[in-house]
Amino acid sequence: MSDIKHQRLQTNGIWMHIAEKGQGPLVLLIHGFPELWSSWTYQINHLAEHGYHVVAPDMRGYGDSDCPLDPASYTAFHLVGDLIGLLDQLGEEKAFVVGHDWGATIAWYLCLFRPDRVKALVNLGIPYQPRSIKFKPTEFFSKIFGEGFYVSQFQKFLLVNGPELLVAPPGVEIIDFLETPSSLPPWITEEELQLCANKNWELLGPWQRAKITVPTKFIVGDKDVGFHSFGTKDYVEGEEFKTLVPNLKVVIIDGHHYIQQEKAEQVTNEILSFFNEKSLA
C-alpha cells in the first residue's frame, strides 16, 4: 500500500482524509460501517492499474476525517455534501461511484440528490429502499420486529453500564455481559437518542417516490444475511426495485456481506466492466 497517497482536504466544513492512486476518470469508493478507506485496498490498486483515478475517503466520523460532536451533523445531507465538496476540491464535475453497506446507502442518496455529479454507480449489499410514507425508521422497526431488533438494541448500546476495560468473561458474549440502565443518563435526552435515526426520514420528504436515474449495477452475495432478511431477496429479484432504479443491472454472486474483500477479484471485474462500458457510451 506504500504507493497509495494520503491527504486531508477541506470539504463542507470538515477536514476529510482520502487515500488515492492512479490517473484517469475519477472513481469514488464509499466505505460502510464499521470500515475505513482500507476496506477498498484491492479495488484501489486494481482500478488504478486499469486507468482510473481512485479516491477512497474516510467518511465523516471515521478514521482520520473530522468527527463533529453534534449528532445532528451526520444526516444524509451532510454526508452527501461532504462528497460533493470533495469532488469540487478534486476539480471533478462527475465521478464513477462505488458504495458498500452504509456507504451504499449514502451512494444512493448521492445519486438521488445530485445525479448530475455521478457517471455511473456500483452498489454492494444494500439496495435502494423507498422512503416509508407512514412510519419513521425507529417506529417501523419496533412495530414490525419488536424492541429486540438489532437496530433498536444498537441505539442503546453506548448507554450501557460496564467496566472501563470492556472485556467479556470467557464464553460470554459482550452484549450479554453489559447491563442496560433502566433510565437514560443525564448527558443525553430521548429526543437526542432518536435524532439521527429519524432526522433523515423527516428531511427526505421532498424525495418521496423519487427514482434513481443514474446507470446502476447492484451486486450482492447470495449468503449475505441481509439478502435473506426483511424480504430483501424478493425485492431485489422482483420488479419494484427495477421500477425505482430503471437503469439497473442486478448481479448475485457466491459470497457474504463484505463481498468486496471476500470476492475482491470478481467484484472488481464487475466494477471495471460496468464503468468501462459507461465510459465508451
PDB file of N, CA and C in Angstrom, residues 81-183:
ATOM      1  N   GLY A  81     -23.126  16.098   1.135  1.00  0.00           N
ATOM      2  CA  GLY A  81     -22.440  17.383   0.980  1.00  0.00           C
ATOM      3  C   GLY A  81     -20.935  17.247   1.063  1.00  0.00           C
ATOM      4  N   ASP A  82     -20.454  16.372   1.943  1.00  0.00           N
ATOM      5  CA  ASP A  82     -19.012  16.111   2.038  1.00  0.00           C
ATOM      6  C   ASP A  82     -18.466  15.595   0.707  1.00  0.00           C
ATOM      7  N   LEU A  83     -19.214  14.701   0.073  1.00  0.00           N
ATOM      8  CA  LEU A  83     -18.749  14.094  -1.176  1.00  0.00           C
ATOM      9  C   LEU A  83     -18.797  15.097  -2.332  1.00  0.00           C
ATOM     10  N   ILE A  84     -19.832  15.930  -2.365  1.00  0.00           N
ATOM     11  CA  ILE A  84     -19.903  16.961  -3.401  1.00  0.00           C
ATOM     12  C   ILE A  84     -18.737  17.938  -3.236  1.00  0.00           C
ATOM     13  N   GLY A  85     -18.467  18.336  -1.997  1.00  0.00           N
ATOM     14  CA  GLY A  85     -17.330  19.206  -1.736  1.00  0.00           C
ATOM     15  C   GLY A  85     -16.012  18.560  -2.115  1.00  0.00           C
ATOM     16  N   LEU A  86     -15.919  17.254  -1.898  1.00  0.00           N
ATOM     17  CA  LEU A  86     -14.707  16.522  -2.272  1.00  0.00           C
ATOM     18  C   LEU A  86     -14.509  16.539  -3.785  1.00  0.00           C
ATOM     19  N   LEU A  87     -15.574  16.308  -4.536  1.00  0.00           N
ATOM     20  CA  LEU A  87     -15.471  16.383  -5.995  1.00  0.00           C
ATOM     21  C   LEU A  87     -14.999  17.771  -6.436  1.00  0.00           C
ATOM     22  N   ASP A  88     -15.537  18.802  -5.801  1.00  0.00           N
ATOM     23  CA  ASP A  88     -15.134  20.161  -6.141  1.00  0.00           C
ATOM     24  C   ASP A  88     -13.654  20.385  -5.833  1.00  0.00           C
ATOM     25  N   GLN A  89     -13.206  19.907  -4.682  1.00  0.00           N
ATOM     26  CA  GLN A  89     -11.796  20.066  -4.306  1.00  0.00           C
ATOM     27  C   GLN A  89     -10.875  19.330  -5.273  1.00  0.00           C
ATOM     28  N   LEU A  90     -11.344  18.218  -5.797  1.00  0.00           N
ATOM     29  CA  LEU A  90     -10.542  17.439  -6.754  1.00  0.00           C
ATOM     30  C   LEU A  90     -10.663  17.986  -8.169  1.00  0.00           C
ATOM     31  N   GLY A  91     -11.513  18.981  -8.363  1.00  0.00           N
ATOM     32  CA  GLY A  91     -11.683  19.571  -9.683  1.00  0.00           C
ATOM     33  C   GLY A  91     -12.419  18.691 -10.666  1.00  0.00           C
ATOM     34  N   GLU A  92     -13.304  17.846 -10.151  1.00  0.00           N
ATOM     35  CA  GLU A  92     -14.032  16.889 -10.987  1.00  0.00           C
ATOM     36  C   GLU A  92     -15.515  17.228 -11.006  1.00  0.00           C
ATOM     37  N   GLU A  93     -16.082  17.308 -12.199  1.00  0.00           N
ATOM     38  CA  GLU A  93     -17.506  17.583 -12.327  1.00  0.00           C
ATOM     39  C   GLU A  93     -18.331  16.339 -12.035  1.00  0.00           C
ATOM     40  N   LYS A  94     -17.813  15.162 -12.466  1.00  0.00           N
ATOM     41  CA  LYS A  94     -18.533  13.897 -12.282  1.00  0.00           C
ATOM     42  C   LYS A  94     -17.572  12.809 -11.845  1.00  0.00           C
ATOM     43  N   ALA A  95     -18.139  11.751 -11.243  1.00  0.00           N
ATOM     44  CA  ALA A  95     -17.339  10.611 -10.814  1.00  0.00           C
ATOM     45  C   ALA A  95     -18.121   9.326 -11.012  1.00  0.00           C
ATOM     46  N   PHE A  96     -17.395   8.250 -11.235  1.00  0.00           N
ATOM     47  CA  PHE A  96     -17.953   6.915 -11.051  1.00  0.00           C
ATOM     48  C   PHE A  96     -17.960   6.658  -9.544  1.00  0.00           C
ATOM     49  N   VAL A  97     -19.001   5.994  -9.045  1.00  0.00           N
ATOM     50  CA  VAL A  97     -19.155   5.819  -7.597  1.00  0.00           C
ATOM     51  C   VAL A  97     -19.398   4.349  -7.267  1.00  0.00           C
ATOM     52  N   VAL A  98     -18.746   3.884  -6.190  1.00  0.00           N
ATOM     53  CA  VAL A  98     -18.964   2.539  -5.658  1.00  0.00           C
ATOM     54  C   VAL A  98     -19.227   2.672  -4.160  1.00  0.00           C
ATOM     55  N   GLY A  99     -20.293   2.039  -3.673  1.00  0.00           N
ATOM     56  CA  GLY A  99     -20.597   2.087  -2.245  1.00  0.00           C
ATOM     57  C   GLY A  99     -20.844   0.702  -1.685  1.00  0.00           C
ATOM     58  N   HIS A 100     -20.533   0.537  -0.407  1.00  0.00           N
ATOM     59  CA  HIS A 100     -20.785  -0.739   0.274  1.00  0.00           C
ATOM     60  C   HIS A 100     -21.440  -0.484   1.624  1.00  0.00           C
ATOM     61  N   ASP A 101     -22.457  -1.312   1.959  1.00  0.00           N
ATOM     62  CA  ASP A 101     -23.102  -1.250   3.266  1.00  0.00           C
ATOM     63  C   ASP A 101     -23.677   0.156   3.476  1.00  0.00           C
ATOM     64  N   TRP A 102     -23.393   0.806   4.609  1.00  0.00           N
ATOM     65  CA  TRP A 102     -23.893   2.165   4.838  1.00  0.00           C
ATOM     66  C   TRP A 102     -23.385   3.116   3.760  1.00  0.00           C
ATOM     67  N   GLY A 103     -22.189   2.840   3.243  1.00  0.00           N
ATOM     68  CA  GLY A 103     -21.675   3.643   2.137  1.00  0.00           C
ATOM     69  C   GLY A 103     -22.540   3.511   0.894  1.00  0.00           C
ATOM     70  N   ALA A 104     -23.155   2.345   0.704  1.00  0.00           N
ATOM     71  CA  ALA A 104     -24.081   2.170  -0.417  1.00  0.00           C
ATOM     72  C   ALA A 104     -25.313   3.045  -0.216  1.00  0.00           C
ATOM     73  N   THR A 105     -25.796   3.120   1.022  1.00  0.00           N
ATOM     74  CA  THR A 105     -26.941   3.987   1.307  1.00  0.00           C
ATOM     75  C   THR A 105     -26.610   5.438   0.971  1.00  0.00           C
ATOM     76  N   ILE A 106     -25.423   5.900   1.357  1.00  0.00           N
ATOM     77  CA  ILE A 106     -25.014   7.268   1.042  1.00  0.00           C
ATOM     78  C   ILE A 106     -24.859   7.447  -0.463  1.00  0.00           C
ATOM     79  N   ALA A 107     -24.371   6.417  -1.145  1.00  0.00           N
ATOM     80  CA  ALA A 107     -24.247   6.498  -2.606  1.00  0.00           C
ATOM     81  C   ALA A 107     -25.619   6.604  -3.274  1.00  0.00           C
ATOM     82  N   TRP A 108     -26.622   5.889  -2.742  1.00  0.00           N
ATOM     83  CA  TRP A 108     -27.989   6.046  -3.264  1.00  0.00           C
ATOM     84  C   TRP A 108     -28.454   7.489  -3.089  1.00  0.00           C
ATOM     85  N   TYR A 109     -28.212   8.050  -1.900  1.00  0.00           N
ATOM     86  CA  TYR A 109     -28.614   9.434  -1.652  1.00  0.00           C
ATOM     87  C   TYR A 109     -27.865  10.405  -2.570  1.00  0.00           C
ATOM     88  N   LEU A 110     -26.582  10.153  -2.789  1.00  0.00           N
ATOM     89  CA  LEU A 110     -25.806  10.991  -3.700  1.00  0.00           C
ATOM     90  C   LEU A 110     -26.449  11.014  -5.089  1.00  0.00           C
ATOM     91  N   CYS A 111     -26.840   9.842  -5.567  1.00  0.00           N
ATOM     92  CA  CYS A 111     -27.486   9.749  -6.884  1.00  0.00           C
ATOM     93  C   CYS A 111     -28.884  10.355  -6.864  1.00  0.00           C
ATOM     94  N   LEU A 112     -29.556  10.283  -5.729  1.00  0.00           N
ATOM     95  CA  LEU A 112     -30.895  10.849  -5.607  1.00  0.00           C
ATOM     96  C   LEU A 112     -30.847  12.375  -5.607  1.00  0.00           C
ATOM     97  N   PHE A 113     -29.897  12.931  -4.828  1.00  0.00           N
ATOM     98  CA  PHE A 113     -29.816  14.383  -4.680  1.00  0.00           C
ATOM     99  C   PHE A 113     -29.099  15.058  -5.848  1.00  0.00           C
ATOM    100  N   ARG A 114     -28.006  14.439  -6.321  1.00  0.00           N
ATOM    101  CA  ARG A 114     -27.159  15.078  -7.327  1.00  0.00           C
ATOM    102  C   ARG A 114     -26.781  14.102  -8.449  1.00  0.00           C
ATOM    103  N   PRO A 115     -27.752  13.634  -9.211  1.00  0.00           N
ATOM    104  CA  PRO A 115     -27.433  12.718 -10.310  1.00  0.00           C
ATOM    105  C   PRO A 115     -26.537  13.355 -11.361  1.00  0.00           C
ATOM    106  N   ASP A 116     -26.499  14.685 -11.394  1.00  0.00           N
ATOM    107  CA  ASP A 116     -25.642  15.388 -12.351  1.00  0.00           C
ATOM    108  C   ASP A 116     -24.162  15.220 -12.050  1.00  0.00           C
ATOM    109  N   ARG A 117     -23.821  14.719 -10.862  1.00  0.00           N
ATOM    110  CA  ARG A 117     -22.403  14.567 -10.482  1.00  0.00           C
ATOM    111  C   ARG A 117     -21.922  13.124 -10.539  1.00  0.00           C
ATOM    112  N   VAL A 118     -22.798  12.196 -10.964  1.00  0.00           N
ATOM    113  CA  VAL A 118     -22.445  10.767 -10.963  1.00  0.00           C
ATOM    114  C   VAL A 118     -22.567  10.197 -12.369  1.00  0.00           C
ATOM    115  N   LYS A 119     -21.479   9.617 -12.872  1.00  0.00           N
ATOM    116  CA  LYS A 119     -21.493   8.991 -14.200  1.00  0.00           C
ATOM    117  C   LYS A 119     -22.212   7.647 -14.169  1.00  0.00           C
ATOM    118  N   ALA A 120     -21.881   6.842 -13.190  1.00  0.00           N
ATOM    119  CA  ALA A 120     -22.493   5.521 -13.028  1.00  0.00           C
ATOM    120  C   ALA A 120     -22.212   5.047 -11.613  1.00  0.00           C
ATOM    121  N   LEU A 121     -23.046   4.130 -11.129  1.00  0.00           N
ATOM    122  CA  LEU A 121     -22.966   3.655  -9.749  1.00  0.00           C
ATOM    123  C   LEU A 121     -22.887   2.136  -9.705  1.00  0.00           C
ATOM    124  N   VAL A 122     -21.981   1.627  -8.854  1.00  0.00           N
ATOM    125  CA  VAL A 122     -21.988   0.213  -8.473  1.00  0.00           C
ATOM    126  C   VAL A 122     -22.178   0.174  -6.965  1.00  0.00           C
ATOM    127  N   ASN A 123     -23.255  -0.438  -6.507  1.00  0.00           N
ATOM    128  CA  ASN A 123     -23.520  -0.540  -5.071  1.00  0.00           C
ATOM    129  C   ASN A 123     -23.506  -1.994  -4.631  1.00  0.00           C
ATOM    130  N   LEU A 124     -22.983  -2.197  -3.425  1.00  0.00           N
ATOM    131  CA  LEU A 124     -22.785  -3.545  -2.897  1.00  0.00           C
ATOM    132  C   LEU A 124     -23.610  -3.754  -1.631  1.00  0.00           C
ATOM    133  N   GLY A 125     -24.476  -4.758  -1.650  1.00  0.00           N
ATOM    134  CA  GLY A 125     -25.101  -5.246  -0.431  1.00  0.00           C
ATOM    135  C   GLY A 125     -26.409  -4.613  -0.022  1.00  0.00           C
ATOM    136  N   ILE A 126     -26.545  -3.291  -0.172  1.00  0.00           N
ATOM    137  CA  ILE A 126     -27.724  -2.589   0.327  1.00  0.00           C
ATOM    138  C   ILE A 126     -28.498  -2.001  -0.856  1.00  0.00           C
ATOM    139  N   PRO A 127     -29.691  -2.522  -1.156  1.00  0.00           N
ATOM    140  CA  PRO A 127     -30.471  -1.983  -2.275  1.00  0.00           C
ATOM    141  C   PRO A 127     -31.119  -0.651  -1.919  1.00  0.00           C
ATOM    142  N   TYR A 128     -31.510   0.077  -2.935  1.00  0.00           N
ATOM    143  CA  TYR A 128     -32.252   1.319  -2.730  1.00  0.00           C
ATOM    144  C   TYR A 128     -33.634   0.997  -2.180  1.00  0.00           C
ATOM    145  N   GLN A 129     -33.982   1.667  -1.085  1.00  0.00           N
ATOM    146  CA  GLN A 129     -35.286   1.458  -0.463  1.00  0.00           C
ATOM    147  C   GLN A 129     -36.070   2.758  -0.478  1.00  0.00           C
ATOM    148  N   PRO A 130     -37.321   2.745  -0.930  1.00  0.00           N
ATOM    149  CA  PRO A 130     -38.120   3.967  -0.916  1.00  0.00           C
ATOM    150  C   PRO A 130     -38.439   4.394   0.508  1.00  0.00           C
ATOM    151  N   ARG A 131     -38.641   5.682   0.691  1.00  0.00           N
ATOM    152  CA  ARG A 131     -38.981   6.236   1.998  1.00  0.00           C
ATOM    153  C   ARG A 131     -40.376   5.766   2.406  1.00  0.00           C
ATOM    154  N   SER A 132     -40.477   5.255   3.622  1.00  0.00           N
ATOM    155  CA  SER A 132     -41.777   4.850   4.143  1.00  0.00           C
ATOM    156  C   SER A 132     -42.679   6.066   4.294  1.00  0.00           C
ATOM    157  N   ILE A 133     -43.920   5.945   3.855  1.00  0.00           N
ATOM    158  CA  ILE A 133     -44.856   7.063   3.941  1.00  0.00           C
ATOM    159  C   ILE A 133     -45.373   7.245   5.362  1.00  0.00           C
ATOM    160  N   LYS A 134     -45.621   6.150   6.070  1.00  0.00           N
ATOM    161  CA  LYS A 134     -46.336   6.207   7.351  1.00  0.00           C
ATOM    162  C   LYS A 134     -45.426   6.267   8.564  1.00  0.00           C
ATOM    163  N   PHE A 135     -44.289   5.533   8.522  1.00  0.00           N
ATOM    164  CA  PHE A 135     -43.528   5.325   9.748  1.00  0.00           C
ATOM    165  C   PHE A 135     -42.117   5.875   9.648  1.00  0.00           C
ATOM    166  N   LYS A 136     -41.657   6.499  10.743  1.00  0.00           N
ATOM    167  CA  LYS A 136     -40.247   6.804  10.887  1.00  0.00           C
ATOM    168  C   LYS A 136     -39.492   5.491  11.103  1.00  0.00           C
ATOM    169  N   PRO A 137     -38.176   5.459  10.807  1.00  0.00           N
ATOM    170  CA  PRO A 137     -37.435   4.194  10.890  1.00  0.00           C
ATOM    171  C   PRO A 137     -37.541   3.478  12.227  1.00  0.00           C
ATOM    172  N   THR A 138     -37.326   4.184  13.338  1.00  0.00           N
ATOM    173  CA  THR A 138     -37.366   3.511  14.637  1.00  0.00           C
ATOM    174  C   THR A 138     -38.765   2.993  14.952  1.00  0.00           C
ATOM    175  N   GLU A 139     -39.786   3.733  14.542  1.00  0.00           N
ATOM    176  CA  GLU A 139     -41.160   3.281  14.750  1.00  0.00           C
ATOM    177  C   GLU A 139     -41.449   2.049  13.914  1.00  0.00           C
ATOM    178  N   PHE A 140     -40.952   2.041  12.674  1.00  0.00           N
ATOM    179  CA  PHE A 140     -41.182   0.910  11.776  1.00  0.00           C
ATOM    180  C   PHE A 140     -40.522  -0.359  12.314  1.00  0.00           C
ATOM    181  N   PHE A 141     -39.243  -0.245  12.719  1.00  0.00           N
ATOM    182  CA  PHE A 141     -38.515  -1.420  13.204  1.00  0.00           C
ATOM    183  C   PHE A 141     -39.154  -1.984  14.463  1.00  0.00           C
ATOM    184  N   SER A 142     -39.555  -1.110  15.382  1.00  0.00           N
ATOM    185  CA  SER A 142     -40.174  -1.573  16.623  1.00  0.00           C
ATOM    186  C   SER A 142     -41.532  -2.204  16.354  1.00  0.00           C
ATOM    187  N   LYS A 143     -42.291  -1.644  15.425  1.00  0.00           N
ATOM    188  CA  LYS A 143     -43.632  -2.151  15.119  1.00  0.00           C
ATOM    189  C   LYS A 143     -43.558  -3.523  14.458  1.00  0.00           C
ATOM    190  N   ILE A 144     -42.611  -3.677  13.517  1.00  0.00           N
ATOM    191  CA  ILE A 144     -42.525  -4.915  12.744  1.00  0.00           C
ATOM    192  C   ILE A 144     -41.758  -6.002  13.479  1.00  0.00           C
ATOM    193  N   PHE A 145     -40.631  -5.620  14.121  1.00  0.00           N
ATOM    194  CA  PHE A 145     -39.724  -6.622  14.680  1.00  0.00           C
ATOM    195  C   PHE A 145     -39.636  -6.617  16.200  1.00  0.00           C
ATOM    196  N   GLY A 146     -40.234  -5.616  16.857  1.00  0.00           N
ATOM    197  CA  GLY A 146     -40.173  -5.544  18.304  1.00  0.00           C
ATOM    198  C   GLY A 146     -38.923  -4.845  18.794  1.00  0.00           C
ATOM    199  N   GLU A 147     -38.863  -4.602  20.100  1.00  0.00           N
ATOM    200  CA  GLU A 147     -37.750  -3.884  20.696  1.00  0.00           C
ATOM    201  C   GLU A 147     -36.465  -4.709  20.698  1.00  0.00           C
ATOM    202  N   GLY A 148     -36.577  -6.015  20.415  1.00  0.00           N
ATOM    203  CA  GLY A 148     -35.384  -6.845  20.379  1.00  0.00           C
ATOM    204  C   GLY A 148     -34.612  -6.763  19.084  1.00  0.00           C
ATOM    205  N   PHE A 149     -35.157  -6.068  18.073  1.00  0.00           N
ATOM    206  CA  PHE A 149     -34.487  -5.936  16.782  1.00  0.00           C
ATOM    207  C   PHE A 149     -33.142  -5.253  16.980  1.00  0.00           C
ATOM    208  N   TYR A 150     -32.125  -5.686  16.214  1.00  0.00           N
ATOM    209  CA  TYR A 150     -30.760  -5.249  16.488  1.00  0.00           C
ATOM    210  C   TYR A 150     -30.576  -3.733  16.340  1.00  0.00           C
ATOM    211  N   VAL A 151     -31.309  -3.103  15.418  1.00  0.00           N
ATOM    212  CA  VAL A 151     -31.189  -1.655  15.265  1.00  0.00           C
ATOM    213  C   VAL A 151     -31.688  -0.955  16.522  1.00  0.00           C
ATOM    214  N   SER A 152     -32.819  -1.414  17.056  1.00  0.00           N
ATOM    215  CA  SER A 152     -33.344  -0.834  18.289  1.00  0.00           C
ATOM    216  C   SER A 152     -32.379  -1.060  19.445  1.00  0.00           C
ATOM    217  N   GLN A 153     -31.797  -2.247  19.503  1.00  0.00           N
ATOM    218  CA  GLN A 153     -30.845  -2.553  20.564  1.00  0.00           C
ATOM    219  C   GLN A 153     -29.573  -1.737  20.427  1.00  0.00           C
ATOM    220  N   PHE A 154     -29.122  -1.544  19.178  1.00  0.00           N
ATOM    221  CA  PHE A 154     -27.867  -0.832  18.960  1.00  0.00           C
ATOM    222  C   PHE A 154     -27.973   0.629  19.399  1.00  0.00           C
ATOM    223  N   GLN A 155     -29.160   1.204  19.290  1.00  0.00           N
ATOM    224  CA  GLN A 155     -29.359   2.574  19.759  1.00  0.00           C
ATOM    225  C   GLN A 155     -28.986   2.722  21.230  1.00  0.00           C
ATOM    226  N   LYS A 156     -29.175   1.648  22.002  1.00  0.00           N
ATOM    227  CA  LYS A 156     -28.952   1.713  23.442  1.00  0.00           C
ATOM    228  C   LYS A 156     -27.557   1.240  23.836  1.00  0.00           C
ATOM    229  N   PHE A 157     -26.769   0.765  22.851  1.00  0.00           N
ATOM    230  CA  PHE A 157     -25.524   0.090  23.187  1.00  0.00           C
ATOM    231  C   PHE A 157     -24.562   1.001  23.947  1.00  0.00           C
ATOM    232  N   LEU A 158     -24.449   2.250  23.510  1.00  0.00           N
ATOM    233  CA  LEU A 158     -23.497   3.153  24.136  1.00  0.00           C
ATOM    234  C   LEU A 158     -23.966   3.669  25.493  1.00  0.00           C
ATOM    235  N   LEU A 159     -25.178   3.306  25.872  1.00  0.00           N
ATOM    236  CA  LEU A 159     -25.706   3.764  27.159  1.00  0.00           C
ATOM    237  C   LEU A 159     -25.535   2.733  28.259  1.00  0.00           C
ATOM    238  N   VAL A 160     -24.943   1.590  27.943  1.00  0.00           N
ATOM    239  CA  VAL A 160     -24.867   0.508  28.919  1.00  0.00           C
ATOM    240  C   VAL A 160     -23.866   0.832  30.016  1.00  0.00           C
ATOM    241  N   ASN A 161     -24.040   0.154  31.148  1.00  0.00           N
ATOM    242  CA  ASN A 161     -23.095   0.262  32.245  1.00  0.00           C
ATOM    243  C   ASN A 161     -22.085  -0.862  32.129  1.00  0.00           C
ATOM    244  N   GLY A 162     -20.818  -0.535  32.262  1.00  0.00           N
ATOM    245  CA  GLY A 162     -19.801  -1.567  32.164  1.00  0.00           C
ATOM    246  C   GLY A 162     -18.477  -1.066  32.691  1.00  0.00           C
ATOM    247  N   PRO A 163     -17.488  -1.951  32.825  1.00  0.00           N
ATOM    248  CA  PRO A 163     -16.180  -1.543  33.326  1.00  0.00           C
ATOM    249  C   PRO A 163     -15.430  -0.714  32.290  1.00  0.00           C
ATOM    250  N   GLU A 164     -14.383  -0.016  32.742  1.00  0.00           N
ATOM    251  CA  GLU A 164     -13.585   0.781  31.813  1.00  0.00           C
ATOM    252  C   GLU A 164     -12.936  -0.117  30.763  1.00  0.00           C
ATOM    253  N   LEU A 165     -12.450  -1.284  31.164  1.00  0.00           N
ATOM    254  CA  LEU A 165     -11.884  -2.237  30.224  1.00  0.00           C
ATOM    255  C   LEU A 165     -13.019  -3.139  29.735  1.00  0.00           C
ATOM    256  N   LEU A 166     -13.465  -2.915  28.510  1.00  0.00           N
ATOM    257  CA  LEU A 166     -14.669  -3.557  28.002  1.00  0.00           C
ATOM    258  C   LEU A 166     -14.332  -4.947  27.463  1.00  0.00           C
ATOM    259  N   VAL A 167     -14.159  -5.916  28.379  1.00  0.00           N
ATOM    260  CA  VAL A 167     -13.809  -7.285  28.011  1.00  0.00           C
ATOM    261  C   VAL A 167     -14.789  -8.236  28.695  1.00  0.00           C
ATOM    262  N   ALA A 168     -15.455  -9.059  27.910  1.00  0.00           N
ATOM    263  CA  ALA A 168     -16.404 -10.013  28.476  1.00  0.00           C
ATOM    264  C   ALA A 168     -15.665 -11.225  29.041  1.00  0.00           C
ATOM    265  N   PRO A 169     -16.217 -11.875  30.061  1.00  0.00           N
ATOM    266  CA  PRO A 169     -15.617 -13.099  30.592  1.00  0.00           C
ATOM    267  C   PRO A 169     -15.595 -14.188  29.523  1.00  0.00           C
ATOM    268  N   PRO A 170     -14.726 -15.193  29.676  1.00  0.00           N
ATOM    269  CA  PRO A 170     -14.659 -16.284  28.696  1.00  0.00           C
ATOM    270  C   PRO A 170     -16.010 -16.959  28.505  1.00  0.00           C
ATOM    271  N   GLY A 171     -16.384 -17.180  27.263  1.00  0.00           N
ATOM    272  CA  GLY A 171     -17.625 -17.875  26.951  1.00  0.00           C
ATOM    273  C   GLY A 171     -18.869 -17.027  27.025  1.00  0.00           C
ATOM    274  N   VAL A 172     -18.711 -15.709  27.237  1.00  0.00           N
ATOM    275  CA  VAL A 172     -19.857 -14.820  27.361  1.00  0.00           C
ATOM    276  C   VAL A 172     -19.797 -13.770  26.258  1.00  0.00           C
ATOM    277  N   GLU A 173     -20.921 -13.561  25.554  1.00  0.00           N
ATOM    278  CA  GLU A 173     -20.979 -12.520  24.539  1.00  0.00           C
ATOM    279  C   GLU A 173     -20.967 -11.148  25.210  1.00  0.00           C
ATOM    280  N   ILE A 174     -20.305 -10.171  24.559  1.00  0.00           N
ATOM    281  CA  ILE A 174     -20.161  -8.844  25.162  1.00  0.00           C
ATOM    282  C   ILE A 174     -21.514  -8.194  25.434  1.00  0.00           C
ATOM    283  N   ILE A 175     -22.476  -8.397  24.533  1.00  0.00           N
ATOM    284  CA  ILE A 175     -23.786  -7.766  24.685  1.00  0.00           C
ATOM    285  C   ILE A 175     -24.540  -8.337  25.890  1.00  0.00           C
ATOM    286  N   ASP A 176     -24.256  -9.622  26.235  1.00  0.00           N
ATOM    287  CA  ASP A 176     -24.882 -10.243  27.398  1.00  0.00           C
ATOM    288  C   ASP A 176     -24.191  -9.845  28.699  1.00  0.00           C
ATOM    289  N   PHE A 177     -22.942  -9.424  28.587  1.00  0.00           N
ATOM    290  CA  PHE A 177     -22.148  -9.063  29.753  1.00  0.00           C
ATOM    291  C   PHE A 177     -22.506  -7.665  30.271  1.00  0.00           C
ATOM    292  N   LEU A 178     -22.981  -6.808  29.375  1.00  0.00           N
ATOM    293  CA  LEU A 178     -23.230  -5.424  29.734  1.00  0.00           C
ATOM    294  C   LEU A 178     -24.629  -5.236  30.330  1.00  0.00           C
ATOM    295  N   GLU A 179     -24.735  -4.309  31.243  1.00  0.00           N
ATOM    296  CA  GLU A 179     -26.003  -4.030  31.915  1.00  0.00           C
ATOM    297  C   GLU A 179     -26.644  -2.774  31.324  1.00  0.00           C
ATOM    298  N   THR A 180     -27.861  -2.898  30.815  1.00  0.00           N
ATOM    299  CA  THR A 180     -28.573  -1.743  30.271  1.00  0.00           C
ATOM    300  C   THR A 180     -29.265  -0.991  31.404  1.00  0.00           C
ATOM    301  N   PRO A 181     -29.035   0.317  31.519  1.00  0.00           N
ATOM    302  CA  PRO A 181     -29.647   1.080  32.610  1.00  0.00           C
ATOM    303  C   PRO A 181     -31.156   1.199  32.429  1.00  0.00           C
ATOM    304  N   SER A 182     -31.857   1.387  33.533  1.00  0.00           N
ATOM    305  CA  SER A 182     -33.315   1.499  33.476  1.00  0.00           C
ATOM    306  C   SER A 182     -33.771   2.866  33.007  1.00  0.00           C
ATOM    307  N   SER A 183     -32.888   3.874  33.073  1.00  0.00           N
ATOM    308  CA  SER A 183     -33.227   5.219  32.607  1.00  0.00           C
ATOM    309  C   SER A 183     -32.033   5.809  31.871  1.00  0.00           C
TER     310      SER A 183
END
